């Protein structure tokens, strides 16, 4: 590997227009707006009524390309992080490649659940830093409504649909861009958050459908206990090993699973809430899309600026978790 450092040079997102509010959910299951807001921080989420993850992913990539002033032909790699692929195969990356007209790109899907975006970013950065790729796209796209059981009040209140995309290129400044990442997995957590049927372990049958095993399963309390510690620890760890403190950080960009987990992470880093990107109230948990969706929204409204130091943090099914330290290099929205 030479001296090339990878960076995020552009962002884009797509959130479908249809909204499912807490009041809507009150009519579907035994819950209340008050319970959902105080236990999770969520007020509403978006639903993709027609289409699939690749449709949202393609739109996010198109928005990102527009922001960068590039065409789809410039892309040489597409990594799609998703737990809701359009189908088992072909990969959603292939479908996005076709839909965007990225005729010079190869690509693949990456299954990292809520850490899928960070895992995809780490992977794309390797291709760029070794010189194998120049313009690598990481898309986080999840149509969570397609695997959510809207009779299960424990889980149906949590999830929404969206996609976010970033472009990973060689950094124009050697000291800036993607500085460091820590990524972890612990498969012993698989039993607490999974989708049991439809894979090779339990192919879909009439019985698996009757038992609702093709929907997401989560033991929320068990996952919460680990998530709240692991996401805070890994965010503190990346600061420590780079000789930084919370005072050096402009933005924490946390996976949006639960406002209480986000607050615990910010507290552990010594960060004020004003320095935390939070949009869980409007989107819920969109799995692989949460982090690029935040980046894109904050960049678009001019709050994420060139030269700022940001920390991405995630925790999700697997278990998977990770953090990434970035010195932001993309031109500001107003200036681009
Ligand atoms: O993104 C991937 C990683 N996932 C996460 O990080 C999610 C982690 N888990 C969580 O965010 C939280 O555990 C939940 C939001 C899922 C649940 O919050 P909680 O504070 O852990 O609630 P709980 O599961 O301990 O349930 C507390 C009570 C229970 O009633 P009892 O047993 O105390 O009588 C539940 O039955 O709240 C009840 N409950 C509800 N009540 C109203 C559960 N869901 C609901 C609901 N509305 N929707």
Tab-separated table of C-alpha atoms and ligand atoms in Angstrom:
chain	number	residue	atom	x	y	z
A	1	UNK	CA	0.000	0.000	0.000
A	2	UNK	CA	1.315	3.464	-0.886
A	3	UNK	CA	0.607	6.705	0.887
A	4	UNK	CA	-2.890	7.113	-0.472
A	5	UNK	CA	-5.567	7.774	2.119
A	6	UNK	CA	-9.230	7.250	1.235
A	7	UNK	CA	-11.894	9.837	1.942
A	8	UNK	CA	-15.632	10.379	1.586
A	9	UNK	CA	-15.921	12.929	-1.221
A	10	UNK	CA	-19.719	13.047	-1.646
A	11	UNK	CA	-22.965	11.999	0.029
A	12	UNK	CA	-26.590	11.479	-1.045
A	13	UNK	CA	-29.742	9.867	0.315
A	14	UNK	CA	-33.275	8.834	-0.473
A	15	UNK	CA	-36.131	8.578	2.010
A	16	UNK	CA	-39.518	7.498	0.641
A	17	UNK	CA	-42.318	10.066	1.116
A	18	UNK	CA	-44.873	7.877	2.939
A	19	UNK	CA	-44.852	8.348	6.726
A	20	UNK	CA	-45.891	5.891	9.469
A	21	UNK	CA	-46.450	7.847	12.684
A	22	UNK	CA	-46.690	6.662	16.275
A	23	UNK	CA	-50.395	7.528	16.083
A	24	UNK	CA	-50.723	5.140	13.103
A	25	UNK	CA	-49.019	2.384	15.138
A	26	UNK	CA	-51.392	2.994	18.067
A	27	UNK	CA	-54.162	1.763	15.727
A	28	UNK	CA	-52.198	-1.352	14.722
A	29	UNK	CA	-50.768	-2.707	18.030
A	30	UNK	CA	-51.121	-2.122	21.783
A	31	UNK	CA	-48.712	0.791	22.135
A	32	UNK	CA	-48.681	4.528	22.718
A	33	UNK	CA	-46.933	7.552	21.261
A	34	UNK	CA	-45.660	8.343	24.756
A	35	UNK	CA	-44.103	4.854	25.256
A	36	UNK	CA	-42.406	4.894	21.855
A	37	UNK	CA	-40.986	8.398	22.238
A	38	UNK	CA	-39.693	7.933	25.766
A	39	UNK	CA	-38.261	4.397	25.270
A	40	UNK	CA	-36.765	4.955	21.766
A	41	UNK	CA	-36.883	8.642	20.713
A	42	UNK	CA	-38.866	7.779	17.558
A	43	UNK	CA	-41.898	9.812	16.403
A	44	UNK	CA	-42.283	8.609	12.825
A	45	UNK	CA	-40.615	6.548	10.132
A	46	UNK	CA	-40.737	6.320	6.328
A	47	UNK	CA	-42.300	3.434	4.412
A	48	UNK	CA	-41.466	2.409	0.850
A	49	UNK	CA	-44.868	1.454	-0.516
A	50	UNK	CA	-43.768	0.356	-3.990
A	51	UNK	CA	-40.328	-0.896	-4.914
A	52	UNK	CA	-37.374	-2.496	-3.207
A	53	UNK	CA	-34.065	-1.674	-1.530
A	54	UNK	CA	-32.310	-1.309	-4.902
A	55	UNK	CA	-34.782	1.417	-5.941
A	56	UNK	CA	-33.942	3.477	-2.851
A	57	UNK	CA	-30.236	2.673	-3.217
A	58	UNK	CA	-30.185	3.768	-6.869
A	59	UNK	CA	-31.849	7.075	-5.991
A	60	UNK	CA	-29.353	7.696	-3.189
A	61	UNK	CA	-26.459	7.004	-5.588
A	62	UNK	CA	-27.967	9.366	-8.191
A	63	UNK	CA	-28.309	12.139	-5.582
A	64	UNK	CA	-24.712	11.546	-4.473
A	65	UNK	CA	-23.401	11.684	-8.066
A	66	UNK	CA	-25.259	14.960	-8.638
A	67	UNK	CA	-23.682	16.420	-5.507
A	68	UNK	CA	-20.215	15.379	-6.735
A	69	UNK	CA	-20.803	16.434	-10.351
A	70	UNK	CA	-19.953	12.967	-11.637
A	71	UNK	CA	-21.705	10.470	-13.887
A	72	UNK	CA	-22.477	6.824	-13.116
A	73	UNK	CA	-19.838	5.764	-15.656
A	74	UNK	CA	-17.171	7.155	-13.300
A	75	UNK	CA	-18.001	4.567	-10.598
A	76	UNK	CA	-15.744	1.508	-10.531
A	77	UNK	CA	-17.074	-0.313	-7.441
A	78	UNK	CA	-20.482	-0.552	-5.716
A	79	UNK	CA	-20.727	-2.105	-2.257
A	80	UNK	CA	-24.329	-2.397	-1.080
A	81	UNK	CA	-24.773	-2.968	2.643
A	82	UNK	CA	-28.212	-4.384	3.326
A	83	UNK	CA	-30.152	-7.003	5.288
A	84	UNK	CA	-33.126	-6.563	2.977
A	85	UNK	CA	-31.704	-7.363	-0.471
A	86	UNK	CA	-34.264	-7.328	-3.278
A	87	UNK	CA	-33.670	-11.098	-3.470
A	88	UNK	CA	-30.948	-13.583	-2.470
A	89	UNK	CA	-29.326	-13.170	-5.853
A	90	UNK	CA	-28.446	-11.369	-7.986
A	91	UNK	CA	-26.952	-8.977	-5.459
A	92	UNK	CA	-28.644	-5.655	-4.804
A	93	UNK	CA	-25.331	-4.054	-5.869
A	94	UNK	CA	-25.848	-5.562	-9.347
A	95	UNK	CA	-29.399	-4.211	-9.469
A	96	UNK	CA	-28.202	-0.737	-8.409
A	97	UNK	CA	-25.427	-0.928	-11.019
A	98	UNK	CA	-28.027	-1.590	-13.710
A	99	UNK	CA	-30.521	1.009	-12.449
A	100	UNK	CA	-27.923	3.791	-12.237
A	101	UNK	CA	-26.175	2.874	-15.511
A	102	UNK	CA	-22.818	2.412	-13.745
A	103	UNK	CA	-21.497	0.477	-16.727
A	104	UNK	CA	-17.858	0.387	-15.551
A	105	UNK	CA	-18.548	-0.834	-12.015
A	106	UNK	CA	-18.307	-4.232	-10.368
A	107	UNK	CA	-19.867	-4.780	-6.980
A	108	UNK	CA	-21.259	-6.979	-4.261
A	109	UNK	CA	-23.540	-6.985	-1.222
A	110	UNK	CA	-22.255	-6.886	2.329
A	111	UNK	CA	-24.248	-8.275	5.245
A	112	UNK	CA	-23.220	-6.321	8.327
A	113	UNK	CA	-26.707	-5.351	9.545
A	114	UNK	CA	-26.630	-2.022	11.415
A	115	UNK	CA	-22.831	-1.937	11.101
A	116	UNK	CA	-23.098	-2.644	7.372
A	117	UNK	CA	-22.307	0.928	6.404
A	118	UNK	CA	-19.119	1.113	8.493
A	119	UNK	CA	-18.054	-2.365	7.314
A	120	UNK	CA	-18.692	-1.281	3.698
A	121	UNK	CA	-16.744	1.941	4.201
A	122	UNK	CA	-13.763	0.086	5.668
A	123	UNK	CA	-13.846	-2.327	2.702
A	124	UNK	CA	-14.168	0.393	0.051
A	125	UNK	CA	-11.319	2.356	1.644
A	126	UNK	CA	-8.993	-0.652	1.203
A	127	UNK	CA	-9.708	-0.785	-2.547
A	128	UNK	CA	-9.074	2.940	-2.902
A	129	UNK	CA	-5.940	2.969	-0.743
A	130	UNK	CA	-4.378	0.077	-2.680
A	131	UNK	CA	-5.141	1.841	-5.962
A	132	UNK	CA	-7.429	-0.980	-7.181
A	133	UNK	CA	-10.382	1.429	-7.387
A	134	UNK	CA	-10.678	5.190	-7.718
A	135	UNK	CA	-14.386	5.895	-7.256
A	136	UNK	CA	-15.961	3.368	-4.895
A	137	UNK	CA	-19.570	3.747	-3.823
A	138	UNK	CA	-20.907	2.474	-0.494
A	139	UNK	CA	-24.703	2.275	-0.351
A	140	UNK	CA	-26.633	1.494	2.820
A	141	UNK	CA	-30.153	0.551	1.724
A	142	UNK	CA	-32.789	-1.168	3.813
A	143	UNK	CA	-36.478	-1.687	3.298
A	144	UNK	CA	-37.014	-2.780	6.897
A	145	UNK	CA	-40.797	-2.732	6.432
A	146	UNK	CA	-40.375	-5.850	4.252
A	147	UNK	CA	-39.145	-7.930	7.232
A	148	UNK	CA	-41.063	-6.227	10.051
A	149	UNK	CA	-43.999	-7.987	11.700
A	150	UNK	CA	-46.646	-5.310	12.188
A	151	UNK	CA	-48.375	-7.463	14.810
A	152	UNK	CA	-45.253	-7.493	17.056
A	153	UNK	CA	-45.309	-4.344	19.185
A	154	UNK	CA	-41.802	-4.986	20.521
A	155	UNK	CA	-40.242	-4.465	17.115
A	156	UNK	CA	-42.628	-2.854	14.636
A	157	UNK	CA	-42.273	0.541	16.279
A	158	UNK	CA	-38.520	0.627	15.678
A	159	UNK	CA	-37.840	0.332	11.976
A	160	UNK	CA	-38.154	2.388	8.793
A	161	UNK	CA	-37.041	2.426	5.149
A	162	UNK	CA	-34.310	4.577	3.563
A	163	UNK	CA	-31.016	4.576	1.691
A	164	UNK	CA	-27.831	6.610	1.850
A	165	UNK	CA	-24.764	6.562	-0.383
A	166	UNK	CA	-21.216	7.896	-0.216
A	167	UNK	CA	-18.377	8.108	-2.716
A	168	UNK	CA	-14.955	6.954	-1.519
A	169	UNK	CA	-12.002	8.453	-3.400
A	170	UNK	CA	-8.303	9.127	-2.761
A	171	UNK	CA	-8.070	12.029	-0.308
A	172	UNK	CA	-6.784	15.315	-1.711
A	173	UNK	CA	-4.974	15.922	1.616
A	174	UNK	CA	-2.743	13.186	3.081
A	175	UNK	CA	-3.613	14.158	6.666
A	176	UNK	CA	-7.383	14.163	6.117
A	177	UNK	CA	-10.066	11.674	5.092
A	178	UNK	CA	-10.717	8.290	6.701
A	179	UNK	CA	-8.129	8.319	9.496
A	180	UNK	CA	-8.896	5.139	11.447
A	181	UNK	CA	-11.518	2.438	11.970
A	182	UNK	CA	-12.199	-0.271	14.532
A	183	UNK	CA	-14.545	-3.093	13.499
A	184	UNK	CA	-15.690	-6.085	15.530
A	185	UNK	CA	-18.020	-9.078	15.397
A	186	UNK	CA	-19.271	-11.492	18.053
A	187	UNK	CA	-21.394	-14.278	16.598
A	188	UNK	CA	-22.559	-15.391	20.039
A	189	UNK	CA	-25.039	-12.490	19.851
A	190	UNK	CA	-26.750	-13.937	16.766
A	191	UNK	CA	-29.503	-15.588	18.761
A	192	UNK	CA	-30.825	-12.257	20.062
A	193	UNK	CA	-31.362	-10.509	16.709
A	194	UNK	CA	-31.976	-12.457	13.522
A	195	UNK	CA	-34.291	-13.547	10.731
A	196	UNK	CA	-34.675	-17.299	11.073
A	197	UNK	CA	-36.432	-18.589	7.967
A	198	UNK	CA	-35.779	-18.411	4.269
A	199	UNK	CA	-32.059	-19.203	4.388
A	200	UNK	CA	-30.293	-22.551	3.987
A	201	UNK	CA	-30.708	-23.374	7.695
A	202	UNK	CA	-34.498	-23.139	7.501
A	203	UNK	CA	-35.804	-22.862	3.932
A	204	UNK	CA	-39.188	-21.184	3.642
A	205	UNK	CA	-42.174	-23.499	4.048
A	206	UNK	CA	-45.828	-22.952	4.754
A	207	UNK	CA	-45.042	-23.654	8.414
A	208	UNK	CA	-42.242	-21.068	8.642
A	209	UNK	CA	-44.589	-18.474	7.211
A	210	UNK	CA	-47.410	-19.494	9.576
A	211	UNK	CA	-44.980	-19.159	12.505
A	212	UNK	CA	-43.936	-15.711	11.224
A	213	UNK	CA	-40.295	-16.782	11.069
A	214	UNK	CA	-39.631	-14.744	7.916
A	215	UNK	CA	-39.833	-11.574	10.013
A	216	UNK	CA	-37.073	-9.964	12.041
A	217	UNK	CA	-36.756	-11.323	15.587
A	218	UNK	CA	-35.176	-9.278	18.368
A	219	UNK	CA	-34.841	-9.704	22.110
A	220	UNK	CA	-34.644	-5.948	22.564
A	221	UNK	CA	-33.659	-5.955	26.219
A	222	UNK	CA	-30.733	-8.367	25.634
A	223	UNK	CA	-29.496	-6.391	22.613
A	224	UNK	CA	-29.864	-3.074	24.435
A	225	UNK	CA	-27.630	-4.164	27.317
A	226	UNK	CA	-24.743	-5.041	24.991
A	227	UNK	CA	-25.298	-2.220	22.462
A	228	UNK	CA	-25.252	0.540	25.037
A	229	UNK	CA	-21.818	-0.539	26.297
A	230	UNK	CA	-20.236	-1.694	23.014
A	231	UNK	CA	-21.083	1.414	20.976
A	232	UNK	CA	-19.892	3.741	23.734
A	233	UNK	CA	-16.694	1.715	24.304
A	234	UNK	CA	-15.685	1.533	20.650
A	235	UNK	CA	-16.286	5.271	20.185
A	236	UNK	CA	-14.157	6.099	23.225
A	237	UNK	CA	-11.496	3.612	22.042
A	238	UNK	CA	-11.041	5.255	18.646
A	239	UNK	CA	-10.581	8.642	20.296
A	240	UNK	CA	-8.052	7.288	22.785
A	241	UNK	CA	-5.922	5.467	20.252
A	242	UNK	CA	-5.736	8.621	18.118
A	243	UNK	CA	-4.854	10.843	21.069
A	244	UNK	CA	-8.133	12.761	20.917
A	245	UNK	CA	-10.851	13.731	23.392
A	246	UNK	CA	-14.477	14.690	22.919
A	247	UNK	CA	-13.361	18.325	22.658
A	248	UNK	CA	-11.662	17.498	19.327
A	249	UNK	CA	-14.843	16.057	17.804
A	250	UNK	CA	-17.248	18.208	15.778
A	251	UNK	CA	-19.849	15.491	15.164
A	252	UNK	CA	-20.688	12.066	16.494
A	253	UNK	CA	-22.616	10.188	13.792
A	254	UNK	CA	-24.218	7.264	15.637
A	255	UNK	CA	-26.328	4.432	14.306
A	256	UNK	CA	-29.919	5.410	15.111
A	257	UNK	CA	-31.382	2.429	17.009
A	258	UNK	CA	-32.422	4.053	20.261
A	259	UNK	CA	-31.943	7.588	21.598
A	260	UNK	CA	-30.866	6.172	24.955
A	261	UNK	CA	-27.979	4.272	23.289
A	262	UNK	CA	-27.003	7.423	21.372
A	263	UNK	CA	-26.996	9.491	24.580
A	264	UNK	CA	-24.877	6.907	26.413
A	265	UNK	CA	-22.309	6.971	23.603
A	266	UNK	CA	-22.183	10.775	23.567
A	267	UNK	CA	-21.804	10.879	27.373
A	268	UNK	CA	-18.970	8.355	27.302
A	269	UNK	CA	-17.159	10.547	24.725
A	270	UNK	CA	-17.826	13.688	26.769
A	271	UNK	CA	-19.900	15.194	23.976
A	272	UNK	CA	-22.759	17.618	24.235
A	273	UNK	CA	-25.976	16.562	22.422
A	274	UNK	CA	-25.497	19.559	20.119
A	275	UNK	CA	-22.540	17.710	18.582
A	276	UNK	CA	-24.521	14.540	17.839
A	277	UNK	CA	-26.340	13.891	14.579
A	278	UNK	CA	-29.800	12.681	15.588
A	279	UNK	CA	-32.684	12.053	13.182
A	280	UNK	CA	-34.106	8.884	14.783
A	281	UNK	CA	-37.220	10.935	15.660
A	282	UNK	CA	-38.064	11.275	11.941
A	283	UNK	CA	-36.774	7.994	10.463
A	284	UNK	CA	-36.514	5.328	13.187
A	285	UNK	CA	-33.928	2.610	12.638
A	286	UNK	CA	-33.160	2.235	8.928
A	287	UNK	CA	-30.347	-0.297	9.623
A	288	UNK	CA	-27.512	0.174	7.068
A	289	UNK	CA	-28.880	3.554	5.975
A	290	UNK	CA	-28.808	5.413	9.306
A	291	UNK	CA	-25.244	6.763	9.162
A	292	UNK	CA	-25.110	7.855	5.475
A	293	UNK	CA	-28.601	9.343	5.882
A	294	UNK	CA	-27.315	11.514	8.744
A	295	UNK	CA	-24.156	12.480	6.845
A	296	UNK	CA	-26.169	13.463	3.787
A	297	UNK	CA	-28.781	15.484	5.684
A	298	UNK	CA	-26.206	17.343	7.782
A	299	UNK	CA	-24.015	18.052	4.737
A	300	UNK	CA	-27.014	19.207	2.693
A	301	UNK	CA	-28.087	21.785	5.274
A	302	UNK	CA	-24.522	23.092	5.654
A	303	UNK	CA	-23.833	21.816	9.177
A	304	UNK	CA	-21.250	19.191	8.141
A	305	UNK	CA	-18.284	21.180	6.897
A	306	UNK	CA	-14.891	20.606	5.330
A	307	UNK	CA	-12.147	20.227	7.942
A	308	UNK	CA	-14.446	18.943	10.695
A	309	UNK	CA	-13.568	15.864	12.747
A	310	UNK	CA	-16.318	13.261	12.956
A	311	UNK	CA	-16.743	9.841	14.541
A	312	UNK	CA	-19.107	7.243	13.088
A	313	UNK	CA	-20.354	4.550	15.499
A	314	UNK	CA	-22.584	1.513	15.080
A	315	UNK	CA	-23.890	-1.614	16.747
A	316	UNK	CA	-26.135	-4.278	15.250
A	317	UNK	CA	-27.057	-7.872	14.495
A	318	UNK	CA	-24.270	-10.396	14.506
A	319	UNK	CA	-23.299	-8.873	16.839
A	320	UNK	CA	-21.395	-6.388	14.715
A	321	UNK	CA	-20.032	-3.042	15.833
A	322	UNK	CA	-17.571	-0.421	14.739
A	323	UNK	CA	-16.295	3.135	14.755
A	324	UNK	CA	-14.570	5.312	12.158
A	325	UNK	CA	-12.651	8.555	12.621
A	326	UNK	CA	-12.833	10.974	9.685
A	327	UNK	CA	-11.459	14.411	8.966
A	328	UNK	CA	-14.099	15.603	6.508
A	329	UNK	CA	-12.772	16.686	3.122
A	330	UNK	CA	-15.848	17.099	0.917
A	331	UNK	CA	-16.583	20.619	-0.299
A	332	UNK	CA	-19.374	22.321	1.635
A	333	UNK	CA	-22.870	22.011	0.176
A	334	UNK	CA	-23.231	25.712	-0.529
A	335	UNK	CA	-19.863	25.848	-2.280
A	336	UNK	CA	-20.275	22.765	-4.465
B	1	LIG	O1	-30.177	-1.646	15.537
B	1	LIG	C1	-29.807	-2.915	15.915
B	1	LIG	C2	-29.560	-3.037	17.373
B	1	LIG	N1	-30.779	-2.904	18.090
B	1	LIG	C3	-30.834	-2.127	19.166
B	1	LIG	O2	-29.855	-1.507	19.513
B	1	LIG	C4	-32.137	-2.101	19.922
B	1	LIG	C5	-31.859	-2.348	21.368
B	1	LIG	N2	-33.064	-2.421	22.203
B	1	LIG	C6	-33.863	-1.351	22.427
B	1	LIG	O3	-33.701	-0.294	21.841
B	1	LIG	C7	-34.924	-1.496	23.489
B	1	LIG	O4	-34.684	-2.671	24.209
B	1	LIG	C8	-36.385	-1.514	22.964
B	1	LIG	C9	-36.760	-0.123	22.480
B	1	LIG	C10	-36.516	-2.531	21.839
B	1	LIG	C11	-37.334	-1.864	24.093
B	1	LIG	O5	-37.178	-0.960	25.191
B	1	LIG	P1	-36.967	-1.505	26.666
B	1	LIG	O6	-36.903	-0.328	27.543
B	1	LIG	O7	-35.781	-2.436	26.637
B	1	LIG	O8	-38.315	-2.250	26.932
B	1	LIG	P2	-38.520	-3.776	27.323
B	1	LIG	O9	-38.301	-4.651	26.143
B	1	LIG	O10	-37.727	-4.054	28.555
B	1	LIG	O11	-40.041	-3.746	27.689
B	1	LIG	C12	-40.550	-2.997	28.787
B	1	LIG	C13	-42.055	-3.157	28.835
B	1	LIG	C14	-42.501	-4.601	28.696
B	1	LIG	O12	-43.600	-4.788	29.527
B	1	LIG	P3	-43.456	-5.553	30.937
B	1	LIG	O13	-42.904	-6.891	30.591
B	1	LIG	O14	-42.490	-4.718	31.727
B	1	LIG	O15	-44.847	-5.548	31.450
B	1	LIG	C15	-42.918	-4.694	27.260
B	1	LIG	O16	-43.891	-5.691	27.046
B	1	LIG	O17	-42.640	-2.454	27.732
B	1	LIG	C16	-43.484	-3.334	27.002
B	1	LIG	N3	-43.456	-2.972	25.601
B	1	LIG	C17	-44.255	-2.026	25.067
B	1	LIG	N4	-45.209	-1.247	25.606
B	1	LIG	C18	-45.820	-0.369	24.788
B	1	LIG	C19	-42.662	-3.458	24.631
B	1	LIG	N5	-42.928	-2.855	23.459
B	1	LIG	C20	-43.922	-1.975	23.713
B	1	LIG	C21	-44.618	-1.046	22.907
B	1	LIG	N6	-45.546	-0.265	23.483
B	1	LIG	N7	-44.350	-0.894	21.597
